[in-house]
Coordinates of C-alpha atoms and ligand atoms in Angstrom, one line a residue:
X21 CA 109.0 64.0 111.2
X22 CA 112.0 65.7 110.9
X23 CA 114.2 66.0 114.6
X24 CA 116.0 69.8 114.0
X25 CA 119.0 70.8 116.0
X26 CA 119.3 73.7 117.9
X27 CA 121.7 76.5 116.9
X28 CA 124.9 76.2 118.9
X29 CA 128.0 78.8 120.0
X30 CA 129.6 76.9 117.3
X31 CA 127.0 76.5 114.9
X32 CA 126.3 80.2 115.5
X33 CA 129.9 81.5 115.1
X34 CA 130.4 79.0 111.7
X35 CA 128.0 80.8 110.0
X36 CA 129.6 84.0 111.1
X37 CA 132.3 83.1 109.2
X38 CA 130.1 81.9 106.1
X39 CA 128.6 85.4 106.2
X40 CA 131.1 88.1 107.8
X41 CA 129.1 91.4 109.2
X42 CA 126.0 89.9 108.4
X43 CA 124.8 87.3 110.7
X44 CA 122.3 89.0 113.6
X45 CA 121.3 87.1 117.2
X46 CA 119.2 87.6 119.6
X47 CA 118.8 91.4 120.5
X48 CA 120.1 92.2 117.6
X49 CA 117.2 91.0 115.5
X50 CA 114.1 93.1 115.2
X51 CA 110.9 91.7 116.9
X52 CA 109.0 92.6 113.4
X53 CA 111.0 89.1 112.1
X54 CA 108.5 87.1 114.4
X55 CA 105.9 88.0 112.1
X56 CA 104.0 88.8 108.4
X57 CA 101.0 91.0 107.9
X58 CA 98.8 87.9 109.5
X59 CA 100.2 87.5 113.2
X60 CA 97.0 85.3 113.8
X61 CA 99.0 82.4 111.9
X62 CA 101.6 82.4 114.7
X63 CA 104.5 84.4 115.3
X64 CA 108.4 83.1 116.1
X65 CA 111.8 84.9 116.5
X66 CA 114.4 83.5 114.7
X67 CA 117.6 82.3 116.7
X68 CA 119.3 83.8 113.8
X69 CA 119.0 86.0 111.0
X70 CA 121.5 86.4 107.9
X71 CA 121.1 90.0 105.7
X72 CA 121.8 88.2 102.9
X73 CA 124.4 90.0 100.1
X74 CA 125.1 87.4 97.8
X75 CA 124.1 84.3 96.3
X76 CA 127.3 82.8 97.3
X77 CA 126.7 84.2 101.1
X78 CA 123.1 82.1 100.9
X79 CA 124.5 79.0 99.3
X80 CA 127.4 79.0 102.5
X81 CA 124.9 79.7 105.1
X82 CA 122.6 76.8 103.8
X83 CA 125.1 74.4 103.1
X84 CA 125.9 75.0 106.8
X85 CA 122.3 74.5 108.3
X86 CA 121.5 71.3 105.9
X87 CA 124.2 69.2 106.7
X88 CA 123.5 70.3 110.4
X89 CA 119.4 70.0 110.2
X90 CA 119.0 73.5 110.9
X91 CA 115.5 75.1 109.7
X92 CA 115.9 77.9 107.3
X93 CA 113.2 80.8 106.1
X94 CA 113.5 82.7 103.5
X95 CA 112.1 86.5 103.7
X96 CA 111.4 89.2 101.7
X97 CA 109.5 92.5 102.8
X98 CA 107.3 90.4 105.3
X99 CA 104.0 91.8 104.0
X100 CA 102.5 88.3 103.0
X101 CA 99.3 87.9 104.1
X102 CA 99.1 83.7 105.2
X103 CA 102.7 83.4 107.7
X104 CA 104.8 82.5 105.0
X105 CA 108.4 83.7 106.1
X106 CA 107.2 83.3 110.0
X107 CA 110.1 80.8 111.3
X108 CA 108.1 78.6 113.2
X109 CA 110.5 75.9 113.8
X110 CA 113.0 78.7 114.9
X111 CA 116.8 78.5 113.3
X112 CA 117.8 81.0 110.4
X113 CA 115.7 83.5 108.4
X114 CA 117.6 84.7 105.4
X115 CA 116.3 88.5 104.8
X116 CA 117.0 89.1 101.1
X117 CA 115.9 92.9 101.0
X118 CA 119.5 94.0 101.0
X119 CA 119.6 92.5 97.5
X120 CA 118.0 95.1 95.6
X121 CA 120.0 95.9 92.6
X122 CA 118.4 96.0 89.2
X123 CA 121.1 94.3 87.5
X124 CA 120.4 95.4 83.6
X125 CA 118.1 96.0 81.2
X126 CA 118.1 93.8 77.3
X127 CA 115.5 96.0 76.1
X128 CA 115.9 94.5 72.6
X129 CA 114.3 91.3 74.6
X130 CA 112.1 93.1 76.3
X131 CA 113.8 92.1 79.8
X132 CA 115.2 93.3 83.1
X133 CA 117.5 91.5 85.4
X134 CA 117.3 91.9 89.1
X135 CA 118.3 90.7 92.8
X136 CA 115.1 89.2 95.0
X137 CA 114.7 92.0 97.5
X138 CA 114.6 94.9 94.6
X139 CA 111.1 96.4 95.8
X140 CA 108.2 96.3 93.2
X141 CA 107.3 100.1 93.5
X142 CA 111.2 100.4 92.7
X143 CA 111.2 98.2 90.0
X144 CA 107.9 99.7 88.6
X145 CA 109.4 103.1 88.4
X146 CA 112.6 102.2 87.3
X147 CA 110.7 100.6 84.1
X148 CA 108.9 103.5 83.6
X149 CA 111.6 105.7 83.5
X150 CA 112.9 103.8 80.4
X151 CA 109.4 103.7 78.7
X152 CA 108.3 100.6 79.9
X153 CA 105.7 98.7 82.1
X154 CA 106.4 95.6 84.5
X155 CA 102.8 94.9 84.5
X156 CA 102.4 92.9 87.6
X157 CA 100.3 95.1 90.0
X158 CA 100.1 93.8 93.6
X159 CA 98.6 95.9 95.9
X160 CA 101.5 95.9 98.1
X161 CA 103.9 97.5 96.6
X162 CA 106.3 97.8 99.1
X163 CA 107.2 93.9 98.5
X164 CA 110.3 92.5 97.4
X165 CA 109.7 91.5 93.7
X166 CA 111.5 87.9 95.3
X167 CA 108.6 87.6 97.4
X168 CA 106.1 88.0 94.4
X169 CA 107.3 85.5 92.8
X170 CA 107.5 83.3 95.5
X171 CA 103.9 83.7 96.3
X172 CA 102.6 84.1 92.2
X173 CA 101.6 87.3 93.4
X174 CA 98.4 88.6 91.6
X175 CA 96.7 92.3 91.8
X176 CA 95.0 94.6 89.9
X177 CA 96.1 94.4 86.4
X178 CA 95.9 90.3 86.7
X179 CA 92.8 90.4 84.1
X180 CA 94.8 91.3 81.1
X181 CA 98.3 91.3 81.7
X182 CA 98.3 88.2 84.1
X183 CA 99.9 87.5 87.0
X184 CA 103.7 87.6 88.4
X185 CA 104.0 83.5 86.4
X186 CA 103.9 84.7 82.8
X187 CA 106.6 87.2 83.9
X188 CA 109.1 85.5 84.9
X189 CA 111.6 84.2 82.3
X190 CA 115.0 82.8 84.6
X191 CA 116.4 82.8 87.9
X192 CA 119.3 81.7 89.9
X193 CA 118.5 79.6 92.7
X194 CA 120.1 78.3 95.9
X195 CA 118.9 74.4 96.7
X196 CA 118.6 73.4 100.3
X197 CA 122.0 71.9 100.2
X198 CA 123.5 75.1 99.2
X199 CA 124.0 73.9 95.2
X200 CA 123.4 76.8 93.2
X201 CA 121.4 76.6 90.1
X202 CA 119.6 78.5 87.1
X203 CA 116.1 77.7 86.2
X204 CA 114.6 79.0 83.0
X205 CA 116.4 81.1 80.4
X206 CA 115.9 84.8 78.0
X207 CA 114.1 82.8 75.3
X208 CA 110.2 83.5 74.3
X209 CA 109.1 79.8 74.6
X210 CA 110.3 76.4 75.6
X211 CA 109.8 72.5 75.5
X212 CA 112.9 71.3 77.5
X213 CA 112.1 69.2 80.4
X214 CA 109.9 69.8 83.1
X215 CA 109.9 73.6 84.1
X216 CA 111.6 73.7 87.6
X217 CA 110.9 77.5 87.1
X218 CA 107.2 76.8 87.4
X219 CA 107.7 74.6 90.4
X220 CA 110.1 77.3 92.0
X221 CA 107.3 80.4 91.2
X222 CA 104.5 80.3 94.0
X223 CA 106.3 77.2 96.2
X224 CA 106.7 80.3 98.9
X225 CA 110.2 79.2 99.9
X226 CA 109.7 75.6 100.4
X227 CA 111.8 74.3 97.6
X228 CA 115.1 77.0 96.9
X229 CA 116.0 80.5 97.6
X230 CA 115.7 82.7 94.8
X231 CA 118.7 85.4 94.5
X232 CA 118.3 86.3 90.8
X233 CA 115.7 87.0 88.5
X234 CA 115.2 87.8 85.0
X235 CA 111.6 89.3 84.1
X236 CA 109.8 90.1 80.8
X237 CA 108.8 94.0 80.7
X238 CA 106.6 95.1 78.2
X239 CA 106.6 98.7 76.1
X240 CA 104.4 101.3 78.9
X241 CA 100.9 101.9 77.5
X242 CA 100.9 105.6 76.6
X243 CA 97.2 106.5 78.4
X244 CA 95.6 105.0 80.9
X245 CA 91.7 105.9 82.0
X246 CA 89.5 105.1 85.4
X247 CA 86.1 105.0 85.4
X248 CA 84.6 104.6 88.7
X249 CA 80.8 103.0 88.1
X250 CA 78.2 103.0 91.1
X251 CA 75.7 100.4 91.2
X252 CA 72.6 100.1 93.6
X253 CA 73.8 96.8 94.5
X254 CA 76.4 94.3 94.3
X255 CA 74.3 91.6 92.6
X256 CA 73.9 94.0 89.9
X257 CA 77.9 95.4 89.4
X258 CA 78.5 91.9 89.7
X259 CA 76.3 90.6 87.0
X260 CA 78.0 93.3 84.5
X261 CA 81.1 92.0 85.0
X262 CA 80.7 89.0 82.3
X263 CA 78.9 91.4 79.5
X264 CA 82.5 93.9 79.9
X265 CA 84.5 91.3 79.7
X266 CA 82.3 89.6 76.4
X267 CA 82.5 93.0 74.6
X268 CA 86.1 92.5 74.3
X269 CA 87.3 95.6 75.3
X270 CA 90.3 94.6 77.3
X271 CA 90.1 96.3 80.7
X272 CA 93.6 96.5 82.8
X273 CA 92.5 96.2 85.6
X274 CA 88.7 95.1 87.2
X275 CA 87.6 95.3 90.7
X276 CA 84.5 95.3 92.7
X277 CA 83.8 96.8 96.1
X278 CA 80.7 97.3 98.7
X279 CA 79.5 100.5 99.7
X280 CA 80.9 100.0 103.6
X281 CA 84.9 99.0 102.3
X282 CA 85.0 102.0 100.7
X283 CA 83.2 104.1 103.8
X284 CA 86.5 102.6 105.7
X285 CA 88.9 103.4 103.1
X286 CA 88.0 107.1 102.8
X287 CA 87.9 107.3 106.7
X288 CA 91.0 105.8 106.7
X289 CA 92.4 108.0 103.8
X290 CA 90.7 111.3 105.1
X291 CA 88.8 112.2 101.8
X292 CA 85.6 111.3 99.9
X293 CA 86.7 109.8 96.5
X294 CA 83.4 107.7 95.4
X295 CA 79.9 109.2 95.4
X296 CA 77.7 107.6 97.9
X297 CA 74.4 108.4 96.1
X298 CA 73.0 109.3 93.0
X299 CA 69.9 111.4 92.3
X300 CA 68.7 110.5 96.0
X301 CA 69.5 106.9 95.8
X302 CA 71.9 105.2 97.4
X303 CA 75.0 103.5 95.8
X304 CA 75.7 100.2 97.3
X305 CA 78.9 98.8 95.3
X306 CA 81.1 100.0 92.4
X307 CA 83.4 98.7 89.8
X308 CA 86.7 100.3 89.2
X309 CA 87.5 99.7 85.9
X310 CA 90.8 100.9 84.3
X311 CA 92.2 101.0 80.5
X312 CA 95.0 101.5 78.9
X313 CA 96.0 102.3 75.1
X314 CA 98.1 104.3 72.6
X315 CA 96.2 107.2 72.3
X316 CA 93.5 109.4 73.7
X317 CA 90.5 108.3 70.7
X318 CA 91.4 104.8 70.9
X319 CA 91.0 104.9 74.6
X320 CA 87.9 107.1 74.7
X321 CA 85.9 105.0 71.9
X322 CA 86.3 102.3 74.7
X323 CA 85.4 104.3 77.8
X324 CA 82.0 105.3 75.7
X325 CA 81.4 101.9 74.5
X326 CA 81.8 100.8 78.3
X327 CA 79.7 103.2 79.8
X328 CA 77.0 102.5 77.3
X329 CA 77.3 99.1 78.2
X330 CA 77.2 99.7 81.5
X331 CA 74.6 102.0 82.1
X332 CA 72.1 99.4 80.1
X333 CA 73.0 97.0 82.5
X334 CA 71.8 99.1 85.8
X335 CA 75.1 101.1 86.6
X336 CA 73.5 104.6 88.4
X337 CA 76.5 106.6 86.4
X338 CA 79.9 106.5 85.1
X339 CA 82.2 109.2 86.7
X340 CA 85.4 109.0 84.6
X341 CA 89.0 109.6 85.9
X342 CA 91.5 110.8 82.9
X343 CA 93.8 113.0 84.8
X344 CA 96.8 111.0 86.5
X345 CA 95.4 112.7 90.0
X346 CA 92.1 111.7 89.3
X347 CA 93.3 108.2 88.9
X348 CA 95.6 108.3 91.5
X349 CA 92.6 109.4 94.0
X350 CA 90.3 106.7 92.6
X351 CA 93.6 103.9 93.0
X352 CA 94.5 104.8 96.6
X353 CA 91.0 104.3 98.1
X354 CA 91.2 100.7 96.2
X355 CA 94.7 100.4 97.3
X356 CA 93.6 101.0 100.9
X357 CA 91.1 98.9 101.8
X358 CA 93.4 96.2 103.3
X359 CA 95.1 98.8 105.9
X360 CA 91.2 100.4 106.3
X361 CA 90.4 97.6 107.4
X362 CA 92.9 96.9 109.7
X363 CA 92.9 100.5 111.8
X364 CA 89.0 99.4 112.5
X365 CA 89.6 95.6 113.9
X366 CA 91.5 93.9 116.5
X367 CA 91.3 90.5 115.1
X368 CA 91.7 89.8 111.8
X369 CA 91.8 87.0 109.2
X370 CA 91.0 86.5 105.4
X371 CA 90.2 84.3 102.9
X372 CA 91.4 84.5 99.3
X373 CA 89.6 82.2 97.4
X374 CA 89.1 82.2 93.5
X375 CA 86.0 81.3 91.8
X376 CA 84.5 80.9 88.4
X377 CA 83.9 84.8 87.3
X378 CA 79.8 84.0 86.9
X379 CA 79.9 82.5 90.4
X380 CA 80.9 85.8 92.2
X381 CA 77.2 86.8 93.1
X382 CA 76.1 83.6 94.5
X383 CA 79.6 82.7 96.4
X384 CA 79.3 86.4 98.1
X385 CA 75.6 85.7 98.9
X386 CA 76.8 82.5 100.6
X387 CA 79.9 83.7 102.1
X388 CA 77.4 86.8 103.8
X389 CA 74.9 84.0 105.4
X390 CA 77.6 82.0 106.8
X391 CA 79.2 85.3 108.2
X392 CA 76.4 85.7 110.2
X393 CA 75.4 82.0 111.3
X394 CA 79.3 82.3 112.9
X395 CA 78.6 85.9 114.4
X396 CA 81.4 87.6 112.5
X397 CA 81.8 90.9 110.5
X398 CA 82.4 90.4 106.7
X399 CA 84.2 92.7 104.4
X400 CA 84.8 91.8 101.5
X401 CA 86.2 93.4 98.1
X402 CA 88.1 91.8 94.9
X403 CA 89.2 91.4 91.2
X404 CA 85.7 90.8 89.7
X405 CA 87.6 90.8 86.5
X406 CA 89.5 87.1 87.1
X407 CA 86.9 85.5 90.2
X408 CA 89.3 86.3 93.4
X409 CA 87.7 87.5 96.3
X410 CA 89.6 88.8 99.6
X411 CA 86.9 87.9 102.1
X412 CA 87.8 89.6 105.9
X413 CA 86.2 88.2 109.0
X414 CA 86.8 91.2 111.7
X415 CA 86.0 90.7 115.3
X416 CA 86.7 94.0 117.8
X417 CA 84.5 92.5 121.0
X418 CA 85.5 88.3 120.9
X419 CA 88.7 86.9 122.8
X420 CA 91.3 85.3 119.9
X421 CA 90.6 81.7 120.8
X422 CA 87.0 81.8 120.6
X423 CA 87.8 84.6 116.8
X424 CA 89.9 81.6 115.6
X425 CA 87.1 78.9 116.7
X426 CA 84.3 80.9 114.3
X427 CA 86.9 81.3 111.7
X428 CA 87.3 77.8 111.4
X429 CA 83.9 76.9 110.9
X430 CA 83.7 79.5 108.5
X431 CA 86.5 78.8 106.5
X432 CA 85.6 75.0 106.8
X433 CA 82.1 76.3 105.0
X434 CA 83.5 78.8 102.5
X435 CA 86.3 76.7 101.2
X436 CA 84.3 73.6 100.9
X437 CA 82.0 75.8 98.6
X438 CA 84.5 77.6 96.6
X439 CA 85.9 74.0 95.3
X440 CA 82.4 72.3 95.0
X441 CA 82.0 75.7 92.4
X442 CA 84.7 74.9 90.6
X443 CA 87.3 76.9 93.0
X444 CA 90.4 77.6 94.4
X445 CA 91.7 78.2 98.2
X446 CA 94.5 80.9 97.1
X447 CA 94.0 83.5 94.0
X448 CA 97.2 85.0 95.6
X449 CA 98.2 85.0 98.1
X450 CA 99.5 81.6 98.7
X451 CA 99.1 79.2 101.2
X452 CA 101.7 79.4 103.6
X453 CA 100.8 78.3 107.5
X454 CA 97.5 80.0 107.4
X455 CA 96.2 77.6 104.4
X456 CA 97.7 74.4 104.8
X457 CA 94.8 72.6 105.9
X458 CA 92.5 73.3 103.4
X459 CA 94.8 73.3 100.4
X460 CA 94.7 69.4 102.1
X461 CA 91.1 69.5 101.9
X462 CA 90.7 70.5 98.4
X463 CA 93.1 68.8 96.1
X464 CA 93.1 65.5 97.7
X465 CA 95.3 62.7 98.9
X466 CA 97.1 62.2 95.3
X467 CA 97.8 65.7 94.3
X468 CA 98.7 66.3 98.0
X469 CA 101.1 63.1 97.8
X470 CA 102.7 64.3 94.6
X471 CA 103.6 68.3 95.9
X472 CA 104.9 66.4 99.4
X473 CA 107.4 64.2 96.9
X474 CA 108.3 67.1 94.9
X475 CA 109.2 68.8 98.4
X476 CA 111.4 65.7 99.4
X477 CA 112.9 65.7 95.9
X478 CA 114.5 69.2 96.2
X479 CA 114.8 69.4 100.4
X480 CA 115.5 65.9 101.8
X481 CA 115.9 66.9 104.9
X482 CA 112.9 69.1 105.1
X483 CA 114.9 72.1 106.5
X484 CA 113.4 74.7 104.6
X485 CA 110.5 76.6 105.5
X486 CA 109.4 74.0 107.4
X487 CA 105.2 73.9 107.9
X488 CA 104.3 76.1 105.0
X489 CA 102.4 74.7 102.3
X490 CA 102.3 70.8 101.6
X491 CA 104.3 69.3 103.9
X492 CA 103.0 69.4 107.7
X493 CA 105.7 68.5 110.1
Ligands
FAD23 C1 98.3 96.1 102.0 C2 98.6 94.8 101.3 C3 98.1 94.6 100.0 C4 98.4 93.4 99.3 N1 97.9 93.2 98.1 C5 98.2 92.1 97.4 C6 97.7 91.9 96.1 O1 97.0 92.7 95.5 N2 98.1 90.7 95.5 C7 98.9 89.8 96.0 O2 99.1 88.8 95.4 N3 99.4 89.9 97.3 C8 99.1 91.1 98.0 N4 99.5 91.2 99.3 C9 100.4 90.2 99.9 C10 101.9 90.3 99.8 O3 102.3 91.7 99.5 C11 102.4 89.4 98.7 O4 102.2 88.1 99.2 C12 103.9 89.6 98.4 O5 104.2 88.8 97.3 C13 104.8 89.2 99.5 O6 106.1 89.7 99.3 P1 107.2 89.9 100.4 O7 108.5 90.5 99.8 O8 106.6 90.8 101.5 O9 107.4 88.4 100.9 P2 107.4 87.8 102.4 O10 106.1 88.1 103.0 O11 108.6 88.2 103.1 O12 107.4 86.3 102.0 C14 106.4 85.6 101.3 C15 106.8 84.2 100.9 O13 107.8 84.2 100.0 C16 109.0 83.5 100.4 N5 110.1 84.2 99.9 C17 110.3 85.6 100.0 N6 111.4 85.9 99.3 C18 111.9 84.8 98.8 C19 113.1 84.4 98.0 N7 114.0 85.3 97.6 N8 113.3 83.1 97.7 C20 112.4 82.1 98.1 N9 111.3 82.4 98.8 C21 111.1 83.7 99.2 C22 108.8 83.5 102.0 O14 109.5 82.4 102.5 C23 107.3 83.4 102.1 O15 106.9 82.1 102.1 C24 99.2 92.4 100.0 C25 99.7 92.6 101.3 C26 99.4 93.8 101.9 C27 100.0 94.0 103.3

């Protein structure tokens, strides 16, 4: 257990000095700072919050708060989805979004160099401007490209690309004690050591502050097609899934979603974008598939060799997007299914498991019945292409303790399912407060053991980010 101090006058006007013009208390910080895009986890002010400039301005300001047992939190955008950045032990949050340059480009490597709080919709355009693609694709894109990698941050384009891991290549560091350090390096492969830069990438600010990073781009895809395919059911849109990805065609990106999420989103958007029935039946899920080649042939040989595919295993149609606007209309009902849902509930929580890709059917089946044994409202959508499901339990009528008493059970059930299929608790979106105690449940006392000495390894004195992920206080 570790015994924090409080911040005092002194304390608070030594790291004044650390960080001149940049150190914010009470009134002065914004109330949003008590909070993530999940307030059900908990919310907490900070005492203090530092708009971090530098790596050198982070290393002084931690060096300060270690040697006096002051908890620190990193932040990026604060869009994270399990309480991550939420300061629940008070002390300092560090806010690293004034850190957005994008340092350089190597394109001869195939890399980009940039601070932690450069957005990812900034970074994203920036590549494209020079012909290239940073092919993460979370759905947020208004996060801090630090905060991706702190969380492994999936999304869309996860199936072929991968996720924000096999993008990362080096980064600059700032260790608990306020050392400063590079992980990683520009090179293609490596067998040096154990690869700190794997520990730092999803450890969601428990082990070092990140304040550089060098990323692998990749040369932009010159087209790129949608095809939105209704199904009657989601069994059968499901089931499909498998066959596309067995004919080796190589979507970019592969998601499912149920004829009510995307009622929501085009409420919430204010336009129809999907067809709700076909030839008098109704369409009761979809897949949105996207590809992406050199050229137009190339890239309509596998939209007809898809359709056919799909249309022999049940799909009602295949409407196909090949203008950007198109694709743009078919992407922002998809990309709004999160804040759709959210203008329609008052209490809110998810679960982001990740399953085998043939388990999808049977894990939503199960997921359904349990939503109703527990009396809650399920919506769910996902990235049929690599198994993770964002499953929402909604409430608008019960009172939060009694929401957070259902949850629980339901959790309890869903989790303990998802890893007796061969599961995980977190596709992606980490594990935070909101997860800690089924990430317990699910790798078990030795794997738990081994991330809680890694912790101790590179924070001693357990000041930073204190309650989020492994190590309970
Ligand atoms: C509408 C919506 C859609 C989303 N879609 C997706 C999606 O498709 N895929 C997905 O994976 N996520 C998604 N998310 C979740 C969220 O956007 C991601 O978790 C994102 O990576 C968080 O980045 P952030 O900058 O907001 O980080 P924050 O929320 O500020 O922090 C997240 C974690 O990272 C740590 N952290 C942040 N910056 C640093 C740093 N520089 N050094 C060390 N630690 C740091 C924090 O301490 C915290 O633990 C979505 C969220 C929303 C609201």
């Amino acid at each position: 257990m570790a015994n924090y101090n409080t911040l005092t006058p002194e304390l608070i006007e030594q790291l004044k000095a650390a960080a001149p013009g940049h150190l914010l208390t009470g009134d002065e910080i914004n109330e949003d700072y008590a909070h993530d895009e999940m307030p059900i986890y908990g919310k907490r002010m900070p005492d203090a919050l530092l708009m971090a400039t530098s790596t050198e301005e982070i290393a002084a300001v931690m060096k300060i708060c270690n040697e006096n047992l002051i908890p620190v939190t990193p932040r990026g955008a604060g869009t994270g989805l399990v309480g991550g950045c939420v300061p629940m032990y008070g002390g300092v949050v560090i806010d690293t979004t004034k850190m957005k340059q994008i340092l350089e480009y190597d394109l001869d490597n195939f890399i980009v160099k940039i601070q932690p709080g450069v957005l990812l919709q900034e970074l994203a355009d920036d590549c494209a401007k020079q012909g290239y693609l940073y092919p993460p694709d979370p759905g947020e894109k208004l996060a801090t490209v630090g905060g991706n990698v702190s969380t492994n941050a999936g999304g869309m384009r996860a199936v072929k690309y991968g996720a924000t891991r096999d993008y990362v290549q080096a980064m600059k560091v700032v260790l608990p004690n306020g050392e400063i350090t590079d992980f990683g390096a520009s090179v293609s492969k490596t067998s040096s050591g154990y690869s700190l830069l794997n520990l730092m990438i999803g450890s969601e600010g428990t082990l070092g502050i990140i304040t550089e990073l060098t990323l692998k781009i990749i040369p932009a895809p010159k087209k790129v097609i949608s095809l939105i395919i209704p199904f009657e059911d989601l069994e059968s849109a499901i089931a499909t899934v498998p066959k596309l990805k067995a004919a080796n065609l190589g979507p970019q990106a592969l998601e499912f979603m149920e004829r009510e999420i995307v009622l929501s989103s085009e409420r919430y958007i204010g336009r129809a974008v999907f067809p709700k029935e076909i030839e008098g039946a109704e369409v009761g899920a979809y897949l949105l598939v996207t590809f992406d080649g050199e050229d137009e042939d190339s890239l309509f040989d596998l939209v007809e060799k898809a359709s056919d595919l799909v249309l022999e295993e049940g799909a009602m149609d295949v409407l196909v997007a090949d203008t950007p606007a198109k694709i743009k209309d078919a992407w922002a009902a998809r990309s709004s299914f999160l804040e759709a849902i959210e203008a329609e509930t008052k209490l809110l929580d998810e679960c982001d498991v990740v399953v085998p890709v043939n388990k999808i059917p049977d894990f939503l089946t199960f997921s359904k019945k349990w939503g109703e044994e527990c009396d809650l409202i399920i919506k769910s959508f996902g990235h049929a292409g690599d198994g993770n499901l964002h499953i929402y339990q909604c409430s608008n009528d019960l009172e939060e303790d009694e929401f957070k008493r259902r949850v629980d059970i339901y959790f309890e059930k869903l989790y303990e399912e998802a890893v007796a299929c061969g599961g995980l608790v977190s596709g992606e979106h980490g594990i935070g407060r909101g997860k800690v105690k089924y990430l317990k449940e699910s790798v078990g006392e030795t794997n738990m053991a081994l991330m809680e000495g890694i912790k101790k390894v590179f924070d001693p004195n357990l000041i930073l980010n204190p309650g989020k992920v492994c190590y309970t206080l």
